[in-house]
Coordinates of C-alpha atoms and ligand atoms in Angstrom, one line a residue:
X1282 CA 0.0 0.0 0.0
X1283 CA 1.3 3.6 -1.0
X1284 CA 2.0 5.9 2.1
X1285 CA 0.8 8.9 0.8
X1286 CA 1.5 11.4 4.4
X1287 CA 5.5 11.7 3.0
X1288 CA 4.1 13.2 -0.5
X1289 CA 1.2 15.6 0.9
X1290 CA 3.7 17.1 3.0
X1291 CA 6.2 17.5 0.1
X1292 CA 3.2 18.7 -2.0
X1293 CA 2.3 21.0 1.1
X1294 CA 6.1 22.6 1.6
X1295 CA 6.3 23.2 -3.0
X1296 CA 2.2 25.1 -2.6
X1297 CA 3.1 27.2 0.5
X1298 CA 4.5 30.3 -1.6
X1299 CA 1.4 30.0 -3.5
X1300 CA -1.8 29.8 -1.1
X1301 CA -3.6 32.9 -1.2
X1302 CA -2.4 33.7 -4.5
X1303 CA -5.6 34.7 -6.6
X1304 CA -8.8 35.5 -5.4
X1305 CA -11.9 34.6 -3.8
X1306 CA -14.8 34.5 -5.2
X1307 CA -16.2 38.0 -4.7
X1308 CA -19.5 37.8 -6.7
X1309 CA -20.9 35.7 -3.6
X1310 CA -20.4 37.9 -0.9
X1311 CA -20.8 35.0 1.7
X1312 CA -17.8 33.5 -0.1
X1313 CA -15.8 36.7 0.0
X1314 CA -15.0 36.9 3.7
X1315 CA -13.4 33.5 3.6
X1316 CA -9.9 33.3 4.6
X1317 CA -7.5 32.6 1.4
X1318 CA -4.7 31.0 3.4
X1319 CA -7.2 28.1 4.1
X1320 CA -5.5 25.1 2.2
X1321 CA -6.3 21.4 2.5
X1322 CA -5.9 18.1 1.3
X1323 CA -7.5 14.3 1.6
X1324 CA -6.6 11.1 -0.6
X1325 CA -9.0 8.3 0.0
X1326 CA -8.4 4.8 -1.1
X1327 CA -11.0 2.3 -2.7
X1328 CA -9.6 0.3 0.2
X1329 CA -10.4 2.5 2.6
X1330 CA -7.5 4.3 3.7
X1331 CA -7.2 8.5 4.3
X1332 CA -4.7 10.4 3.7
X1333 CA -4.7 14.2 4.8
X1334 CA -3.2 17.2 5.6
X1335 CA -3.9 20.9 6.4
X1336 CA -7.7 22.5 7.5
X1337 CA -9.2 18.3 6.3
X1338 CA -11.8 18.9 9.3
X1339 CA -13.2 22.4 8.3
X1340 CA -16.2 23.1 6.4
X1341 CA -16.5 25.2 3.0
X1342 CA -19.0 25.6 -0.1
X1343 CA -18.7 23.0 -2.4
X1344 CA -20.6 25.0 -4.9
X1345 CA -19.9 23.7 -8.5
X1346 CA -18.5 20.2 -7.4
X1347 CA -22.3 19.9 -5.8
X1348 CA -23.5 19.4 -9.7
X1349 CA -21.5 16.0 -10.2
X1350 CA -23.6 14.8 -7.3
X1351 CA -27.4 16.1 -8.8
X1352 CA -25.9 14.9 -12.3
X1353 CA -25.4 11.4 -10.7
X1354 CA -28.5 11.6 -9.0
X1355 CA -30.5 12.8 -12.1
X1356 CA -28.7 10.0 -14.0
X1357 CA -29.4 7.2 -12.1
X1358 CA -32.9 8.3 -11.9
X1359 CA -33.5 9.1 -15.7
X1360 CA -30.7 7.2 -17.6
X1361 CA -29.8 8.6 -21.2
X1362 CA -33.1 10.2 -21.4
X1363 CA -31.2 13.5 -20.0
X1364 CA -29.4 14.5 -22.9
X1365 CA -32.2 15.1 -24.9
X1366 CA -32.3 18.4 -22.8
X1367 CA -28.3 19.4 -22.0
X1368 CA -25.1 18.4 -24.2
X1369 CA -22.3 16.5 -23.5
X1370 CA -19.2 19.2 -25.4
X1371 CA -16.7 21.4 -23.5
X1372 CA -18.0 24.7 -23.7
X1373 CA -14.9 26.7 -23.6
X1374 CA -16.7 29.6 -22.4
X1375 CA -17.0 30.6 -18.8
X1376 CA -19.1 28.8 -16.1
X1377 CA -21.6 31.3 -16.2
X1378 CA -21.7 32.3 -19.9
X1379 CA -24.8 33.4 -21.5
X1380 CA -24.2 33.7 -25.6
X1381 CA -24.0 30.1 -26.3
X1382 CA -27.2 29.3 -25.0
X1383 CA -28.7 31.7 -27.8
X1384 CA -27.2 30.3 -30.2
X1385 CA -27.9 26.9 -29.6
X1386 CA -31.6 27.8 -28.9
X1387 CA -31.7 26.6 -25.0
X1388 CA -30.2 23.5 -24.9
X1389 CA -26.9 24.4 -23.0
X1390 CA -23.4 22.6 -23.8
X1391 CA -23.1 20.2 -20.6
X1392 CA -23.7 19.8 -17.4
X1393 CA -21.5 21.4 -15.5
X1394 CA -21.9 25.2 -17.0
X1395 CA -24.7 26.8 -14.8
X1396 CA -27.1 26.3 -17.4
X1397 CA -26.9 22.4 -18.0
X1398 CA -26.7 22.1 -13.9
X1399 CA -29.6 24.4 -13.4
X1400 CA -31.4 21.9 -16.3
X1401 CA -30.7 19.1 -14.4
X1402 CA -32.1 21.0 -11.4
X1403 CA -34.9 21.0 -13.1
X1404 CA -34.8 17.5 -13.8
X1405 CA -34.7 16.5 -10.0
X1406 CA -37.6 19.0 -9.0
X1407 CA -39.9 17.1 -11.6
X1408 CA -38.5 13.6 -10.2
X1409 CA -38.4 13.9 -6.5
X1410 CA -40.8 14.3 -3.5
X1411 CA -38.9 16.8 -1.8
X1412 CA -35.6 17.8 -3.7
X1413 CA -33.7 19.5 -0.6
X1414 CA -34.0 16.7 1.1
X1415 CA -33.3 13.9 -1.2
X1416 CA -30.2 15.7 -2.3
X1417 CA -28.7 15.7 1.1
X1418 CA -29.3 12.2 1.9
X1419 CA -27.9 11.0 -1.4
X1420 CA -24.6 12.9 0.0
X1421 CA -24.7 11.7 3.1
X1422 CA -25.4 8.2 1.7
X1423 CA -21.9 8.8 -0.9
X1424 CA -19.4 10.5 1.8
X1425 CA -21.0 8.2 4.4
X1426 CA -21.3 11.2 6.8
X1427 CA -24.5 12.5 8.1
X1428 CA -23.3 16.0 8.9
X1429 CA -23.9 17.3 5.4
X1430 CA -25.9 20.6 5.5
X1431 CA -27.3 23.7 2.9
X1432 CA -25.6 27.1 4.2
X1433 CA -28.8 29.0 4.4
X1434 CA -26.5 32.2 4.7
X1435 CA -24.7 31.1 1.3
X1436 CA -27.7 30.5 -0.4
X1437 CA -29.4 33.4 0.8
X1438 CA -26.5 35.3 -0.8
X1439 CA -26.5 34.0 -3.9
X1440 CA -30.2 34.4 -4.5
X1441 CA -29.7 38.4 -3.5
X1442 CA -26.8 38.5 -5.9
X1443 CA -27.4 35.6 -8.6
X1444 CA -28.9 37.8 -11.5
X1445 CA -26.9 36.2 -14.2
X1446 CA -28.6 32.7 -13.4
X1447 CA -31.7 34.2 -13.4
X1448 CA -30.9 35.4 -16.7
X1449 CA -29.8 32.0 -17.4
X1450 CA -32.6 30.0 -15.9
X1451 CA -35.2 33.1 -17.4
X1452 CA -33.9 32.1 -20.9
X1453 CA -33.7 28.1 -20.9
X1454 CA -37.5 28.7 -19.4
X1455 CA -37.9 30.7 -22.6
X1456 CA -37.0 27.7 -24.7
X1457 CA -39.3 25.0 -22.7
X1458 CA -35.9 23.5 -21.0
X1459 CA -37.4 25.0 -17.5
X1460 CA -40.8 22.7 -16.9
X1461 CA -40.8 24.1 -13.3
X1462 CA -41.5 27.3 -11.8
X1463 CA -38.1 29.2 -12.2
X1464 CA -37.9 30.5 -8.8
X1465 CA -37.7 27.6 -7.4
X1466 CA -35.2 26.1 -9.4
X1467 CA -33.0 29.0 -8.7
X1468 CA -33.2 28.1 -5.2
X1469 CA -32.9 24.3 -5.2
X1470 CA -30.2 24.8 -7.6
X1471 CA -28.4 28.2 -4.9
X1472 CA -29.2 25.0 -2.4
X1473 CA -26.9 22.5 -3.7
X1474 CA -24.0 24.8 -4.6
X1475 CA -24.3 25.7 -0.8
X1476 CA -23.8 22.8 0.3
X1477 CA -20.4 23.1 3.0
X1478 CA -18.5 19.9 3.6
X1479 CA -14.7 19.1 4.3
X1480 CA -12.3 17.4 2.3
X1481 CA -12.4 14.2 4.3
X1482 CA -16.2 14.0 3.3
X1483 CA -15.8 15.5 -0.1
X1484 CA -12.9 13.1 -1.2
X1485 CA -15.1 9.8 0.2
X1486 CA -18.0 11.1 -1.6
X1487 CA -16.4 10.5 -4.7
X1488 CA -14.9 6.9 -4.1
X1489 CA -18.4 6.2 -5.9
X1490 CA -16.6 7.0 -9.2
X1491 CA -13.0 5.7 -8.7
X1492 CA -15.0 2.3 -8.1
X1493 CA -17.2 1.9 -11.4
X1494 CA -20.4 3.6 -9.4
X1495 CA -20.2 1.6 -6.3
X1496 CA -19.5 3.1 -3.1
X1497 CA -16.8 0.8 -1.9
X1498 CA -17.3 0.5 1.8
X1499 CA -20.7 0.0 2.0
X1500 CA -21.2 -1.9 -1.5
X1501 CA -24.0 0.9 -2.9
X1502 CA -24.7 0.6 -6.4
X1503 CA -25.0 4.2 -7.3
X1504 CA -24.1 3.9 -11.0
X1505 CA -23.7 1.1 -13.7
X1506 CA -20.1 0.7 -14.7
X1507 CA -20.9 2.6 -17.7
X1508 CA -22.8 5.2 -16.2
X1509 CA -19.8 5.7 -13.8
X1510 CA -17.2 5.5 -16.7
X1511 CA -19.5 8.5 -18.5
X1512 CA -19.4 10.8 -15.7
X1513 CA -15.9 10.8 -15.5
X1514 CA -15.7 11.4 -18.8
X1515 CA -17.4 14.2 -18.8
X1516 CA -15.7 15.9 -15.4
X1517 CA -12.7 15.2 -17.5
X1518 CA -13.7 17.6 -20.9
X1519 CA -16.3 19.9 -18.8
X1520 CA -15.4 19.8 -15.0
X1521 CA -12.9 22.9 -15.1
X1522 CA -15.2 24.7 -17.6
X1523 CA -12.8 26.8 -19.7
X1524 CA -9.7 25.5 -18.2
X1525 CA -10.3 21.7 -18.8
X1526 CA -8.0 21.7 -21.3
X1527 CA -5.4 22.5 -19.2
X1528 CA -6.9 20.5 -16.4
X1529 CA -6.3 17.3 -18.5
X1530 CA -2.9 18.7 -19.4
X1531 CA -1.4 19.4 -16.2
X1532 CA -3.4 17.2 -13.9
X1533 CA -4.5 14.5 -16.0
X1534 CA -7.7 13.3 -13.7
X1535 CA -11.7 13.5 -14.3
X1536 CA -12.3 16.4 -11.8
X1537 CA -15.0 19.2 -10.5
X1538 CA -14.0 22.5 -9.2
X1539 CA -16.0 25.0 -7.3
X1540 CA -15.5 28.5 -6.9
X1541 CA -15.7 28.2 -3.1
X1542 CA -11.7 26.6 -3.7
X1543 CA -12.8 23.3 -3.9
X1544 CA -11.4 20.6 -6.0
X1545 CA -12.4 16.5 -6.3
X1546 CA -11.0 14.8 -8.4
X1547 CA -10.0 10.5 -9.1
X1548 CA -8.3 7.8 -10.5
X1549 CA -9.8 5.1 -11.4
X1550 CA -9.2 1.9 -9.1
X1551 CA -7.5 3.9 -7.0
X1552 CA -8.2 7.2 -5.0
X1553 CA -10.3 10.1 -4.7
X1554 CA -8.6 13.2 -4.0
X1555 CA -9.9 16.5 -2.6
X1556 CA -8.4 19.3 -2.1
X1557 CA -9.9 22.9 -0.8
X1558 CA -7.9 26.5 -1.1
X1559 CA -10.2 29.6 -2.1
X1560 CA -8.6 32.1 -3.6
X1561 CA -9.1 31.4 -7.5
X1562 CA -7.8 31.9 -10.7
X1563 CA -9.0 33.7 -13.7
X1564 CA -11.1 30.9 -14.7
X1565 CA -12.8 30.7 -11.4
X1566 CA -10.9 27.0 -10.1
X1567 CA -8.5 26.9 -7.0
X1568 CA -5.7 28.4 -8.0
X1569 CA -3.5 26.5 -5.4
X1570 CA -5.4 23.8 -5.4
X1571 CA -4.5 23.2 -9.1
X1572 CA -1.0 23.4 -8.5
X1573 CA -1.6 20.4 -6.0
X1574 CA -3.2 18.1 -7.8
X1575 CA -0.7 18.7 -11.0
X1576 CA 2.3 18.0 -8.0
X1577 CA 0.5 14.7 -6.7
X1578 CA 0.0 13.3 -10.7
X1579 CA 4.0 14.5 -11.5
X1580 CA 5.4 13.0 -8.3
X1581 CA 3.7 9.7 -7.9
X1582 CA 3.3 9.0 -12.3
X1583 CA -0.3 8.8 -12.0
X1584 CA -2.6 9.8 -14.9
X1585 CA -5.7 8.4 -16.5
X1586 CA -3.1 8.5 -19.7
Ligands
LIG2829 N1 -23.1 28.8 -7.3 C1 -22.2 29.2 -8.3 C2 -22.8 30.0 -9.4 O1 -23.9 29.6 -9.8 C3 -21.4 28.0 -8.7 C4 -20.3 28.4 -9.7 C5 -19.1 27.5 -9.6 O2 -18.8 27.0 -8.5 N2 -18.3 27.5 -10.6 O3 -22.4 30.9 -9.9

């Protein structure tokens, strides 16, 4: 069995002139105030070991990385019916970005921009009794831990301040890709990305997909092999938005980033790995938390390639 402690702390002592570097995410007030020296780090094994270092125990947003878990859940639910309503490309446009969706008459790119996650909202609104809920327990039941929990204050905040999904979520309902009532979308969909949990959780809550869609300690079927294989696939060419590119370049794992600094990302038959730092780069993913994951494919050789 690898000992991965002696790497994080190598990877730890390389990133320290870097944490803080960049920004946090100021459009989300909530998220503003965070402290950008906050940097963590947990590996977890398919055969259950954990691996961590720095703030592993402290909670943040998850924001973004929330959407490989309502895309999962959607999936399961719906199968390949869901792409008749949200693409599978890279968008190479920012998270956010409106003008593709006009062009392509509603139906936006994948999953993972805020239009094709606020789709698949939609999707889980029109499946589920009572989507807050639901959601949380299908975390709790993938990271195995039952203190996962909305941040009414971070959701709260990006409903006050969350105009350009309105936009977004105004338009798709334009194009009959919205069946519910917009407003609520918005806030199931504020809901998940508020979502806090710590690396430790957020790394074991994506064994799921290092393990062909089961969970690997308690034997949960959450995907078919396939299904599992797909998702990664797409975290690979869309998780990073308009830096996947350089994601699979540098990193060379499927992964999901959130602008609250989080990063998950795995390799298959192997390891989860999550990392958290929030100050962000340009294209709104951990800027530090890049830098680590790159360090942790270079020094141990391991890549999806
Ligand atoms: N909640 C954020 C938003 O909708 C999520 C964006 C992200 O993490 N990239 O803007």
């Amino acid at each position: 069995m690898a000992d991965y402690n002696k790497l994080l702390e190598e990877i730890v002592q390389e990133i320290k002139p870097i944490i803080g570097e960049g920004k946090v995410a100021g459009y989300i007030p909530a998220l503003a105030k965070i402290d950008p020296q906050k940097f963590g780090v947990t590996i977890s094994t398919i055969n259950g070991n954990t691996f961590s270092i720095g703030d592993v125990n402290e909670k943040f947003s998850v924001q973004s990385i929330s959407k490989v878990f309502t895309l999962t859940l959607a999936f399961s639910k719906l199968g390949e019916e869901i792409w008749s309503r949200v693409g599978r490309e890279p968008s190479g446009n920012a998270f956010n970005s409106l003008v593709q969706l006009e062009y392509e008459r509603g139906i936006p790119r994948n999953p993972f921009i805020n239009a094709g996650a606020i789709v698949i909202t939609d999707i889980l609104i029109s499946l589920l009794d009572d989507p807050y809920a639901e959601l949380l327990d299908f975390i709790r039941l993938l990271s195995g831990s039952e203190d996962i929990r909305y941040d009414a204050k971070v959701a709260q905040s990006e409903r006050e301040n969350g105009f350009t999904n309105a936009a977004l979520v105004n338009f798709l309902k334009s194009h009959h890709n919205i069946k519910n009532d917009v407003e609520k979308v918005l806030d199931v969909y504020f809901h998940h990305c508020s979502i806090t949990m710590t690396t430790n959780e957020l790394s074991k809550s994506f064994l799921y997909l290092s393990n062909h869609g089961c969970i690997p300690k308690s034997k949960h079927n959450i995907l078919t092999k396939s299904q599992a294989k797909r998702i990664n696939a797409l975290m690979l060419t869309c998780g990073t938005y308009d830096e996947a590119g350089d994601f699979a370049y540098l990193v060379g794992m499927p992964g999901k980033s959130g602008v609250g600094g989080g990063i998950a990302a795995i390799i298959p038959n192997e390891l989860s790995i999550a990392v958290w730092c929030p100050a962000l780069n340009k294209k709104g993913n951990s800027l530090a938390g890049m830098k680590a994951l790159e360090l942790f494919t270079t020094k141990t050789g391991m890549s999806i390639f």
